XYZ file of C-alpha atoms in Angstrom:
350
model
C -39.887 60.502 37.637
C -37.544 58.898 40.135
C -33.848 59.091 39.437
C -32.681 56.005 37.588
C -36.208 54.878 36.761
C -36.406 53.200 33.362
C -39.293 51.677 31.506
C -38.646 49.939 28.198
C -40.625 47.514 26.088
C -43.354 47.598 28.708
C -41.029 46.339 31.470
C -39.765 48.003 34.635
C -36.394 46.671 35.738
C -36.952 46.873 39.487
C -40.250 44.992 39.216
C -38.697 42.267 37.053
C -36.000 41.788 39.696
C -38.545 41.858 42.530
C -40.727 39.330 40.728
C -37.687 37.134 40.051
C -36.699 37.262 43.722
C -40.246 36.274 44.664
C -40.188 33.320 42.263
C -36.812 32.211 43.645
C -38.158 32.541 47.187
C -41.143 30.416 46.209
C -38.799 27.712 44.888
C -36.913 27.792 48.186
C -39.843 27.496 50.583
C -42.004 25.210 48.435
C -39.282 22.622 47.964
C -37.462 22.733 51.285
C -40.470 23.357 53.502
C -41.421 19.724 54.024
C -37.995 18.603 55.305
C -37.665 18.207 59.079
C -34.101 19.574 59.034
C -35.120 22.957 57.591
C -35.510 25.903 60.032
C -39.128 26.782 60.915
C -38.840 30.257 59.375
C -38.786 28.641 55.910
C -41.995 26.673 56.539
C -45.708 27.480 56.524
C -47.295 27.070 59.958
C -50.690 28.793 59.672
C -50.299 30.076 63.243
C -47.867 32.954 62.611
C -46.169 34.719 59.707
C -42.880 33.077 58.755
C -40.560 34.125 55.924
C -42.279 31.480 53.791
C -45.583 33.291 54.296
C -44.207 36.566 52.890
C -43.690 35.089 49.426
C -47.226 34.610 48.107
C -48.431 38.145 48.971
C -45.560 39.516 46.892
C -47.027 37.843 43.810
C -50.283 39.718 44.417
C -48.317 42.925 44.945
C -46.623 42.377 41.567
C -49.964 41.525 39.928
C -51.561 44.726 41.208
C -48.559 46.671 39.926
C -48.818 45.089 36.469
C -52.593 45.432 36.296
C -52.444 49.167 36.923
C -49.573 49.549 34.453
C -51.627 47.890 31.702
C -54.955 49.574 32.446
C -53.509 53.068 32.780
C -51.758 52.743 29.429
C -54.394 50.938 27.399
C -57.718 50.470 29.189
C -59.060 47.162 27.848
C -61.262 45.597 30.485
C -62.633 42.898 28.212
C -59.116 41.662 27.502
C -58.258 41.827 31.204
C -61.315 39.737 32.091
C -60.352 37.125 29.491
C -56.841 36.928 30.923
C -58.142 36.502 34.454
C -60.514 33.737 33.400
C -57.720 32.019 31.468
C -55.508 32.143 34.562
C -58.283 30.655 36.707
C -58.807 27.838 34.192
C -55.054 27.187 34.059
C -54.995 26.961 37.839
C -57.939 24.575 38.028
C -56.254 22.279 35.502
C -52.889 22.504 37.281
C -54.252 21.862 40.773
C -57.244 19.617 39.921
C -60.621 19.581 41.622
C -61.329 18.021 44.995
C -62.601 14.450 44.953
C -61.322 10.974 44.194
C -64.175 8.798 43.000
C -63.218 5.120 42.908
C -66.673 3.814 42.011
C -69.332 5.094 39.633
C -71.918 4.773 42.396
C -69.990 7.289 44.536
C -70.053 9.830 41.721
C -73.613 9.187 40.564
C -75.054 9.374 44.074
C -73.855 12.965 44.444
C -75.308 14.180 41.161
C -74.007 17.208 39.214
C -74.806 19.734 41.933
C -73.316 17.575 44.658
C -70.106 17.047 42.705
C -69.847 20.778 42.010
C -70.437 21.612 45.679
C -67.740 19.167 46.803
C -65.107 20.021 44.192
C -64.030 23.592 44.931
C -63.142 23.792 48.617
C -59.454 22.970 48.766
C -57.315 21.883 45.811
C -58.401 24.405 43.138
C -57.933 27.450 45.359
C -54.199 27.900 45.183
C -51.959 30.644 43.804
C -53.085 30.955 40.172
C -56.796 30.730 40.931
C -56.473 33.195 43.800
C -54.574 35.619 41.567
C -57.174 35.328 38.805
C -60.116 35.868 41.169
C -58.435 38.722 43.013
C -57.561 40.439 39.738
C -61.195 40.206 38.648
C -62.301 41.592 42.006
C -60.058 44.676 41.875
C -60.552 45.299 38.150
C -63.248 47.982 38.692
C -60.844 50.145 40.719
C -57.347 49.160 39.541
C -57.079 52.166 37.219
C -59.088 54.466 39.486
C -58.089 57.246 41.887
C -56.290 56.533 45.141
C -59.314 57.106 47.377
C -61.397 54.565 45.490
C -58.659 51.930 45.671
C -58.124 52.456 49.390
C -61.860 52.242 50.049
C -62.114 49.036 47.981
C -59.250 47.371 49.858
C -60.611 48.439 53.248
C -64.154 47.314 52.434
C -62.900 43.961 51.115
C -60.813 43.327 54.221
C -63.620 44.297 56.584
C -66.112 42.137 54.672
C -63.750 39.174 54.984
C -63.398 39.793 58.716
C -67.169 40.076 59.187
C -67.786 36.834 57.287
C -64.998 35.140 59.246
C -66.517 36.225 62.552
C -69.923 35.031 61.392
C -69.050 31.579 60.037
C -66.089 31.516 57.676
C -63.203 31.173 60.157
C -64.617 27.965 61.624
C -65.640 26.591 58.238
C -62.283 27.206 56.534
C -60.507 25.251 59.267
C -63.057 22.452 59.085
C -62.512 22.249 55.326
C -58.725 22.755 55.642
C -58.729 25.249 52.796
C -55.547 26.463 51.118
C -54.481 30.128 51.157
C -57.841 31.484 52.245
C -60.079 29.205 50.181
C -63.018 30.473 48.096
C -63.290 33.771 50.028
C -59.561 34.405 50.130
C -59.710 36.948 47.304
C -61.233 39.459 49.713
C -58.037 39.812 51.734
C -55.596 39.026 48.908
C -57.004 42.296 47.599
C -54.906 44.180 50.172
C -51.420 43.405 48.740
C -52.798 43.619 45.187
C -54.106 47.148 45.775
C -50.805 48.006 47.473
C -49.090 47.019 44.233
C -51.156 49.556 42.277
C -49.782 52.298 44.534
C -46.236 51.012 44.045
C -46.667 51.561 40.293
C -47.817 55.137 40.864
C -44.974 55.915 43.238
C -42.153 54.329 41.242
C -43.013 56.673 38.382
C -43.039 59.728 40.643
C -40.696 61.544 42.986
C -39.026 59.862 45.973
C -40.630 56.398 45.628
C -38.245 54.745 48.094
C -39.223 57.033 50.964
C -42.933 56.581 50.232
C -42.767 52.818 50.040
C -40.542 52.505 53.097
C -42.854 54.752 55.117
C -46.096 53.057 54.104
C -44.445 49.663 54.380
C -43.616 50.422 58.008
C -47.142 51.739 58.663
C -48.822 48.649 57.214
C -46.480 46.216 58.941
C -47.159 47.932 62.255
C -50.908 47.904 61.552
C -50.856 44.202 60.697
C -48.924 43.401 63.852
C -51.296 45.577 65.856
C -54.274 43.634 64.541
C -52.598 40.352 65.466
C -52.174 41.659 69.035
C -55.961 41.600 69.397
C -55.512 37.839 69.729
C -57.035 36.734 73.001
C -58.191 40.180 74.060
C -55.359 42.529 73.170
C -52.237 40.940 74.644
C -48.905 41.637 72.977
C -47.985 38.666 70.818
C -44.567 37.680 69.472
C -43.721 39.674 66.327
C -43.816 38.110 62.855
C -41.273 35.353 62.203
C -41.515 34.100 65.803
C -43.773 31.232 66.984
C -46.969 32.244 68.791
C -47.330 32.327 72.557
C -51.133 32.051 72.538
C -53.632 29.763 70.771
C -54.509 31.072 67.288
C -57.760 32.886 66.668
C -59.370 35.117 64.047
C -56.717 37.832 64.608
C -53.744 35.498 64.125
C -51.541 35.959 61.063
C -52.409 32.873 59.027
C -51.901 32.126 55.349
C -54.438 29.314 55.519
C -57.098 31.682 56.863
C -56.008 34.573 54.651
C -56.429 36.638 57.811
C -56.632 40.415 57.635
C -53.690 40.890 60.011
C -51.509 38.647 57.839
C -52.304 40.376 54.556
C -52.007 43.905 55.965
C -48.580 43.051 57.397
C -47.545 41.309 54.181
C -48.600 44.272 52.040
C -46.269 46.426 54.128
C -43.488 43.849 53.876
C -43.934 43.846 50.087
C -43.585 47.642 50.000
C -40.365 47.430 52.018
C -38.922 44.637 49.878
C -39.785 46.403 46.630
C -38.286 49.673 47.917
C -35.000 47.802 48.290
C -35.183 46.656 44.664
C -35.988 50.180 43.464
C -32.866 51.378 45.263
C -30.686 48.561 43.922
C -31.974 48.407 40.352
C -33.311 51.848 39.473
C -30.771 53.828 41.504
C -27.671 51.607 41.566
C -28.255 49.647 38.354
C -27.597 46.355 40.164
C -29.214 43.341 38.534
C -28.931 39.593 38.995
C -29.348 37.413 35.923
C -31.075 34.815 38.096
C -33.856 37.245 39.012
C -34.065 38.623 35.465
C -34.600 35.167 33.977
C -37.252 34.149 36.490
C -38.950 37.543 36.679
C -39.507 37.906 32.952
C -41.231 34.532 32.598
C -42.808 34.044 36.017
C -45.847 32.013 34.954
C -43.704 29.559 32.995
C -41.319 29.331 35.961
C -44.235 28.581 38.281
C -45.626 25.762 36.141
C -42.203 24.278 35.407
C -41.251 24.271 39.087
C -44.330 22.147 39.837
C -43.310 19.522 37.278
C -39.628 19.441 38.255
C -40.517 19.292 41.941
C -42.819 16.326 41.316
C -39.890 14.511 39.667
C -37.310 15.285 42.370
C -39.304 15.275 45.632
C -39.867 11.473 45.768
C -36.131 11.144 46.472
C -36.347 13.415 49.517
C -38.029 11.802 52.533
C -39.052 14.223 55.276
C -36.387 12.901 57.651
C -33.528 13.432 55.177
C -30.363 15.029 56.608
C -29.812 18.699 55.810
C -27.020 18.043 53.310
C -29.268 15.760 51.269
C -32.195 18.191 51.345
C -29.937 21.005 50.117
C -28.435 18.766 47.427
C -31.863 17.864 46.079
C -32.860 21.529 46.198
C -29.818 22.424 44.101
C -30.850 19.828 41.509
C -34.457 21.036 41.510
C -33.532 24.718 41.320
C -30.879 24.182 38.667
C -33.147 22.168 36.377
C -36.013 24.632 36.725
C -33.743 27.598 36.020
C -32.269 25.933 32.928
C -35.722 25.222 31.501
C -36.878 28.806 32.069
C -33.688 30.300 30.639
C -34.058 28.127 27.541
C -37.589 29.433 26.995
C -36.448 33.031 27.473
C -33.541 32.735 25.051
C -35.870 31.377 22.393
C -38.449 34.093 22.927
C -41.035 31.753 24.450
C -42.745 33.770 27.176
C -45.933 32.453 28.736
C -48.442 35.293 28.951
C -52.166 35.195 29.673
């Protein structure tokens, strides 16, 4: 085992801190992203990978890590399937279905099949639903050998690319899907499978070197794929605006593009390696990350409700000082709610 590695009560300190950092990062970019005064790196653009776009893949990385931890210890696939379905249902309820029917005639004219066909393109396919579907998709290999997991991730990514080249890339933009839409699970598989390897390595020798090395390899591979944009020209690196019109190779969270998720899987490895060094080697912990990381699902749902209460007081053209003030209120309230739940032993698990 790695020096300083600890695992107690089913929790790994470095992963709790990493998950807490990811939740805090989500609060930051989700709340501040719509203000004009905020720097572009904290916003989603769908034409290049900003800092904001690195956050969601880290949730999938953490999910893959946790899924392998659970299945290696106590293989219970029926229970895992139930949890995934419960998470999908929670997401559908939280995000709602597409459609706003003002008259009965509008609803009746579509019929049951028409309503079903029109309801699942955009709104339902956000973080929780994507995580549930992706977890179901990788379940057959999550506890399997390394070669099988690599093959599954590669096949999923290539299938997504083939479907995108055939019809999906044009359709997802026409439908303005969120985070890859109904086929997004194919490429969200990449950071999720990466997380299963992080679990293996953090329990073995020299995990920091392994994760740093493979993080660099995947980030370079993701950037290399994005350079195929427009016929193989060098493009600006991640975190910088594009110099060419976007296409199927562009790093895009909306498209769930292969280049974006390969790069983000590598970025997740690098970020988690830092937490392994800080937490497992140096025993450095932040209470903020501990609170959020141990009750991430509750934090996610609470942040949606608190944001809905605070955001109406923040017009897009607000000055920077006002945007930051509202963010402090939003973040503080959300943190207090989550800490209260933690202190009273109320952890939301599915």
